PDB file of C-alpha atoms in Angstrom:
ATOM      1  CA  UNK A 101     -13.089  -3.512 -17.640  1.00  0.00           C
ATOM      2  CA  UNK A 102     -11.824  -5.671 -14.798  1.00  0.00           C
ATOM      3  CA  UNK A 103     -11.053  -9.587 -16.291  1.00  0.00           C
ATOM      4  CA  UNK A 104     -12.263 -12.227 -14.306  1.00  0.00           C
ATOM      5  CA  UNK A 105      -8.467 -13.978 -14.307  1.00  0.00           C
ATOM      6  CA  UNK A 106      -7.406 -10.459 -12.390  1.00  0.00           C
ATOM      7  CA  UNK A 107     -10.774 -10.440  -9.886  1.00  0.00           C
ATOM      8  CA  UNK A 108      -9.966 -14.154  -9.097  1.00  0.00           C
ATOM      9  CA  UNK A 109      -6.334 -13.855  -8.493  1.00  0.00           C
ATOM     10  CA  UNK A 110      -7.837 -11.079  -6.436  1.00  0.00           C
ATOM     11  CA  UNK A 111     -10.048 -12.810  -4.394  1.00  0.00           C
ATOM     12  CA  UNK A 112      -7.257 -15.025  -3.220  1.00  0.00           C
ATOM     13  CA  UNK A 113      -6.136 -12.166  -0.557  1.00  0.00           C
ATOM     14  CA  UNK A 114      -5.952 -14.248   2.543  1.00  0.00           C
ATOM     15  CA  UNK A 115      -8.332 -12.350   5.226  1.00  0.00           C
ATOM     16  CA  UNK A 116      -9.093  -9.284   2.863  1.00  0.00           C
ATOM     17  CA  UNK A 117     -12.971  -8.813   1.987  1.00  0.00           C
ATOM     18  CA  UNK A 118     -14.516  -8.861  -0.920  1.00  0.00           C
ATOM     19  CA  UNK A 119     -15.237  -4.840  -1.062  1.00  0.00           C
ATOM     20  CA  UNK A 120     -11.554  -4.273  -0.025  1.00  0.00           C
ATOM     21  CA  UNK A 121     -10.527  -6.511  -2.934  1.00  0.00           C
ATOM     22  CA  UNK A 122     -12.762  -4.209  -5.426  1.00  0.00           C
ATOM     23  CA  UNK A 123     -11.138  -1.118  -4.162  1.00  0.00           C
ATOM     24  CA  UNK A 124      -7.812  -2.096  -4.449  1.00  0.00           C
ATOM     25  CA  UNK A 125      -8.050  -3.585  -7.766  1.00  0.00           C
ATOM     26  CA  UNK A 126     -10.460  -0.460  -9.082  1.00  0.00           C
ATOM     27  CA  UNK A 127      -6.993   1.894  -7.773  1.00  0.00           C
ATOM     28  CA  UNK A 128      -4.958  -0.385  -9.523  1.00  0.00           C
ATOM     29  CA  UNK A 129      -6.253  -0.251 -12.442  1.00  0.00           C
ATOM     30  CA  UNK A 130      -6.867   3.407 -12.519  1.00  0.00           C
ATOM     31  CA  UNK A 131      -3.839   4.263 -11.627  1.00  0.00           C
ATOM     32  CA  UNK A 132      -1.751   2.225 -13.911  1.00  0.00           C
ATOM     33  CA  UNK A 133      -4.404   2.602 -16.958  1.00  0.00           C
ATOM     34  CA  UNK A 134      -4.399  -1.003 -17.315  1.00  0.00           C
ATOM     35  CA  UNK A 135      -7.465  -3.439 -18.306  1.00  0.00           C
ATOM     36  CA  UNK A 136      -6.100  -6.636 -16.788  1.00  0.00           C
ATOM     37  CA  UNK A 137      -4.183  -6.548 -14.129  1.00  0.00           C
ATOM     38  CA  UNK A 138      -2.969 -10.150 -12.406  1.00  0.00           C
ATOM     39  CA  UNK A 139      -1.576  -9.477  -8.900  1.00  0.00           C
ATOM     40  CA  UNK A 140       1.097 -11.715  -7.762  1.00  0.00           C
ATOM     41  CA  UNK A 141       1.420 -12.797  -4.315  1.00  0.00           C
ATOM     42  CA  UNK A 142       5.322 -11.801  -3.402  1.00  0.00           C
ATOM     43  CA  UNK A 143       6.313 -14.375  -0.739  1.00  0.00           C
ATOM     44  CA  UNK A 144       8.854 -13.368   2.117  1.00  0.00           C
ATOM     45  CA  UNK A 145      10.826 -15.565   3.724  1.00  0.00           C
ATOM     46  CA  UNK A 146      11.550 -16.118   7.350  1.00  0.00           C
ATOM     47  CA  UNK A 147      14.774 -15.224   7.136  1.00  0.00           C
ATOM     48  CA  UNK A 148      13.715 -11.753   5.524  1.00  0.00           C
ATOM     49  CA  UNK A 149      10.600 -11.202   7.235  1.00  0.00           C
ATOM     50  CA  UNK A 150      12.505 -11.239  10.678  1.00  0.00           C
ATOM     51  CA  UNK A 151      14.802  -8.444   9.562  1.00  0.00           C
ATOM     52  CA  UNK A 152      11.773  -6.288   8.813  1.00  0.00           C
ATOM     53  CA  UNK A 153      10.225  -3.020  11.548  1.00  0.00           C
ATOM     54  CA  UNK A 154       6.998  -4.806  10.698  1.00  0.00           C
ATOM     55  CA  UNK A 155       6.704  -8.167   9.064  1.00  0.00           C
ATOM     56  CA  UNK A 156       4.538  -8.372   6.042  1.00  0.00           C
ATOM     57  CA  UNK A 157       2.063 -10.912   6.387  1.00  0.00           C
ATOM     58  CA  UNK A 158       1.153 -13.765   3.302  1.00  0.00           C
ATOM     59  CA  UNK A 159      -0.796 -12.265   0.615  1.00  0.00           C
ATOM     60  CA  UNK A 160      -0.302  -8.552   1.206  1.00  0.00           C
ATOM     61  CA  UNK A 161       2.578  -7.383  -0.629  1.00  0.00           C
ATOM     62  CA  UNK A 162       1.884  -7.839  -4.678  1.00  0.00           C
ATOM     63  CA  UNK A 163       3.541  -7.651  -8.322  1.00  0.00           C
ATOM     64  CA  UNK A 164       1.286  -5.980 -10.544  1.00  0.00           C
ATOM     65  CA  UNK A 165       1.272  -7.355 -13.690  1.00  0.00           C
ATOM     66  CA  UNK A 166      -0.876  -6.933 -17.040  1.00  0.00           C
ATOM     67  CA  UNK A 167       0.583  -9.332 -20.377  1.00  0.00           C
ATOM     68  CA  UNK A 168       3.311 -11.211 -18.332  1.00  0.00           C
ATOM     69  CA  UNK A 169       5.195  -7.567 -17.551  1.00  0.00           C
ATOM     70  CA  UNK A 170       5.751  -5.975 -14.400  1.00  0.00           C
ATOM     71  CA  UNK A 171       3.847  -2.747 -13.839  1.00  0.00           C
ATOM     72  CA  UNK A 172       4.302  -2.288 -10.096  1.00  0.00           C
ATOM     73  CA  UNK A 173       3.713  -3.239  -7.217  1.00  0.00           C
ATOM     74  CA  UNK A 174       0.964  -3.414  -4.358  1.00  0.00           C
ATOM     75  CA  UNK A 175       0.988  -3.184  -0.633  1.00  0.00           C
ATOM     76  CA  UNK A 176      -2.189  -3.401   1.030  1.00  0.00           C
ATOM     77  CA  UNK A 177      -2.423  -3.537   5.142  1.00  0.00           C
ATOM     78  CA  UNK A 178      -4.360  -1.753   8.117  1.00  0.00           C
ATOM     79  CA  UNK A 179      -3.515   1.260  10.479  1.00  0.00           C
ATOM     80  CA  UNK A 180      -4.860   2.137  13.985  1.00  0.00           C
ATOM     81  CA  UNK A 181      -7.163   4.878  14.101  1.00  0.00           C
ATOM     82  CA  UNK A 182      -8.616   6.923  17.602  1.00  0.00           C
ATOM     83  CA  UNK A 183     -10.590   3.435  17.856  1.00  0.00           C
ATOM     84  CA  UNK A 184     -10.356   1.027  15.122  1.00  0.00           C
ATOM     85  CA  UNK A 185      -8.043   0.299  12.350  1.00  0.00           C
ATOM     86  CA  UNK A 186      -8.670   1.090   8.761  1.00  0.00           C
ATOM     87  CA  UNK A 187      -7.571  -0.283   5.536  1.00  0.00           C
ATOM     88  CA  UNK A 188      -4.928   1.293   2.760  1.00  0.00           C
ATOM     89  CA  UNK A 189      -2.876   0.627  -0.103  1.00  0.00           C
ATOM     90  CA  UNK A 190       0.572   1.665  -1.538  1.00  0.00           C
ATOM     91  CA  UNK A 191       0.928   1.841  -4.825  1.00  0.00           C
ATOM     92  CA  UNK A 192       4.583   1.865  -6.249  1.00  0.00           C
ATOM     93  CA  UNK A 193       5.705   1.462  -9.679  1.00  0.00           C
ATOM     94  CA  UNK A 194       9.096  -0.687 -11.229  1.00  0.00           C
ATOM     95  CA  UNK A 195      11.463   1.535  -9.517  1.00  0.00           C
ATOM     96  CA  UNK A 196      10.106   0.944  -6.337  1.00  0.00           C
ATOM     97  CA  UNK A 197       8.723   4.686  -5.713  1.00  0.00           C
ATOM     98  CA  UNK A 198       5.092   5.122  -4.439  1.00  0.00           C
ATOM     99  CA  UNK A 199       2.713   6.719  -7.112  1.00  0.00           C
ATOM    100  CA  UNK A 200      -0.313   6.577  -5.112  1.00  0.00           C
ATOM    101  CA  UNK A 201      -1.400   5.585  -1.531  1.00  0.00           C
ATOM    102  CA  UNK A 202      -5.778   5.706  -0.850  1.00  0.00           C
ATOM    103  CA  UNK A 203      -7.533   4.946   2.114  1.00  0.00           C
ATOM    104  CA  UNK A 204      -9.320   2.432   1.330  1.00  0.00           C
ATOM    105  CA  UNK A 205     -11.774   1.742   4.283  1.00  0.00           C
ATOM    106  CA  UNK A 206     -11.961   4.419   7.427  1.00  0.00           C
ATOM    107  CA  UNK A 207     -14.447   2.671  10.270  1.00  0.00           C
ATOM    108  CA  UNK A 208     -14.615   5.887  12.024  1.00  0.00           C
ATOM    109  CA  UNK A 209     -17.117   9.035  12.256  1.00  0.00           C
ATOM    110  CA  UNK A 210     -14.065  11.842  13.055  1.00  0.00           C
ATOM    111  CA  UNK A 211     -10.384  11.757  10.822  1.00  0.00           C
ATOM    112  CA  UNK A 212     -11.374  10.827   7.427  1.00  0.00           C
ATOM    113  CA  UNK A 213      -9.978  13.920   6.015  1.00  0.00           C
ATOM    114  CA  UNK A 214      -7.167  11.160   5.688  1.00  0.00           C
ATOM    115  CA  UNK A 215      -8.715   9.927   2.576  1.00  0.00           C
ATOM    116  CA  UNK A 216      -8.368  13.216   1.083  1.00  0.00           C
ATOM    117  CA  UNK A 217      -6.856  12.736  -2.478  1.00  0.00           C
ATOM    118  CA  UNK A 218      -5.014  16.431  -1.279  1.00  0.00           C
ATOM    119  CA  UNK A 219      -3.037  15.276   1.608  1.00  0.00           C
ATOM    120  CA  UNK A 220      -2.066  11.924   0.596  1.00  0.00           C
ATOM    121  CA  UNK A 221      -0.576  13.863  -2.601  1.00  0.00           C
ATOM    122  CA  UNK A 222       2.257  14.209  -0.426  1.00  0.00           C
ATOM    123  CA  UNK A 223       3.062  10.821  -0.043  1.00  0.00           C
ATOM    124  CA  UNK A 224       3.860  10.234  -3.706  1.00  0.00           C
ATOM    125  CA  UNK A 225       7.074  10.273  -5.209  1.00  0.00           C
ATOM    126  CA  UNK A 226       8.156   8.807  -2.385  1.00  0.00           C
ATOM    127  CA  UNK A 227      10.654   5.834  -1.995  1.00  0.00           C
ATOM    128  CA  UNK A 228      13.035   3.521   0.286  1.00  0.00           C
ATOM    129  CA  UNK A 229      15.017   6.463   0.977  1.00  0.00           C
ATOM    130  CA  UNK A 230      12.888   8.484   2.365  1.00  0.00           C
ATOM    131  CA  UNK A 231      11.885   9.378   6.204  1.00  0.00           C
ATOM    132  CA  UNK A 232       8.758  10.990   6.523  1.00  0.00           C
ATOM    133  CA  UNK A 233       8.089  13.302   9.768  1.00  0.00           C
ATOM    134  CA  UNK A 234       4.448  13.774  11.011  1.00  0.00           C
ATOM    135  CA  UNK A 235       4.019  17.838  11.123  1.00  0.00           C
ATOM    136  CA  UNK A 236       7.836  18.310   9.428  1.00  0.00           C
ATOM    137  CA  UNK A 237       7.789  17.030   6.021  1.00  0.00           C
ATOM    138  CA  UNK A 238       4.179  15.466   6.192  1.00  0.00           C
ATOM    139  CA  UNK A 239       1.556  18.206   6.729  1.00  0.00           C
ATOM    140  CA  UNK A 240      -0.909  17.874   9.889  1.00  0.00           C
ATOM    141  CA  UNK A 241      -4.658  17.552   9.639  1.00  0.00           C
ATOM    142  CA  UNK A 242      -6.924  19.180  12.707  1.00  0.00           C
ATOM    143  CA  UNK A 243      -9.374  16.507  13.696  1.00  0.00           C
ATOM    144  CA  UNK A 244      -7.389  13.783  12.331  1.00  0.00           C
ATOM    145  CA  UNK A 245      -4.362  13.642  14.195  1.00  0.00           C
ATOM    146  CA  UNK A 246      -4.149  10.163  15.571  1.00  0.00           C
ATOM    147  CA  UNK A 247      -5.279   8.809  11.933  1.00  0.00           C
ATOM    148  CA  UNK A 248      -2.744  11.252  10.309  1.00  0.00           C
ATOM    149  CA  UNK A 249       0.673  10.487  12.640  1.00  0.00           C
ATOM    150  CA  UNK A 250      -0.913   6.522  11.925  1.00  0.00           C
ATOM    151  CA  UNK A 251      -0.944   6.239   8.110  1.00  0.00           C
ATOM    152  CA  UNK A 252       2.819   8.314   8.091  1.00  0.00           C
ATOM    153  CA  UNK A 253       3.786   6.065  10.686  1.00  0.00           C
ATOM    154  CA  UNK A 254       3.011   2.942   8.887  1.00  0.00           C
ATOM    155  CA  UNK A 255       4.499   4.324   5.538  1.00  0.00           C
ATOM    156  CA  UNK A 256       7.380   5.398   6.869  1.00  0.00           C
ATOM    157  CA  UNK A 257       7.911   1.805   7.873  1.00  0.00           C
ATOM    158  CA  UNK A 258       6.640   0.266   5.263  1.00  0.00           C
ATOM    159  CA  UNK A 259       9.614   2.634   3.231  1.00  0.00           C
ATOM    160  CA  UNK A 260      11.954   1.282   5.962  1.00  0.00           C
ATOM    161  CA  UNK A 261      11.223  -2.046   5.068  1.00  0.00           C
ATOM    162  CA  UNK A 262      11.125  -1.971   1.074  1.00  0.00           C
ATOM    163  CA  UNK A 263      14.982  -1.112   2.109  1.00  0.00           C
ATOM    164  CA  UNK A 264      15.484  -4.058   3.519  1.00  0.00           C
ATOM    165  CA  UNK A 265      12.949  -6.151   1.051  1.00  0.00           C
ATOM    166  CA  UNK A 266      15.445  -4.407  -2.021  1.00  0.00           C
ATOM    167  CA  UNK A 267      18.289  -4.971  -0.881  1.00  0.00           C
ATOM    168  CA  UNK A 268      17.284  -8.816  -0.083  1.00  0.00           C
ATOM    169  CA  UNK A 269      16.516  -9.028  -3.948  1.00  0.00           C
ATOM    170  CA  UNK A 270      12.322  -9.456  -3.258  1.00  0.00           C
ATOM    171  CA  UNK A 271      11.292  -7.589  -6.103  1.00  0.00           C
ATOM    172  CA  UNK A 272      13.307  -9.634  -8.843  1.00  0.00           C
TER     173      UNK A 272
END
């Protein structure tokens, strides 16, 4: 059962819809086995934001919390695809390694073997110390190339970054 207190801090993702919202709080949920989560908006400084490969925009980067305790944390953001963008989250728990990573939204008719519970597998257990290799140490999909190298691509900076964000004491 989601709680409304959870849905509406929720809603409160700047420029995030509605159905994006449900998703990512229906994988949050399942994933940490919690019944209400509260998402915290983690804010980012200037100062920290301009030492990042990619800055992370208001209201995308969240502590997941359920009775006033820390249970992870959430980063939800958009990759390029052959000719759109689609929509993901990264799922890390307390020590800052990912536990789950789901497409959330995929606009386009070839590549969404991306969503594929199986090949994003690979993505967990990962953490800031980590550099992930399209076709190396990240398996290639056929037909879902540009997607694939996309989605490693933006976790392996998003990895890059929760460096930085760590050792700038974000998380605390």
């Amino acid at each position: 059962m989601i709680s409304v207190l959870s849905t509406i801090v929720l809603y409160t993702i700047n420029g995030v819809t509605n159905s994006l919202q449900k998703k990512v709080l229906k994988e949050i949920t399942k994933t940490f086995d919690l019944k209400n989560p509260i998402l915290e908006a983690i804010g980012i400084s200037q100062e920290i934001n301009d030492q990042l490969n990619k800055p992370i925009s208001d209201q995308r980067l969240f502590k997941i919390k359920e009775n006033n305790e820390i249970k992870g944390f959430a980063y939800i953001d958009k990759a390029l695809s052959k000719t759109d963008e689609f929509d993901y989250v990264i799922l890390l728990n307390k020590n800052l390694i990912i536990v789950k990573t789901k497409v959330l939204i995929y606009r386009e008719d070839y590549g969404g073997e991306i969503g594929s519970n199986r090949w994003l597998k690979q993505f967990i257990g990962k953490n800031k110390e980590d550099k992930l290799i399209y076709n190396t140490n990240i398996m290639a999909i056929s037909g879902a190339t540009i997607s694939a190298q996309s989605i490693t691509k933006a976790i392996n900076v998003f990895l890059q970054d929760l460096n930085i964000l760590y050792t700038n004491t974000v998380f605390q």
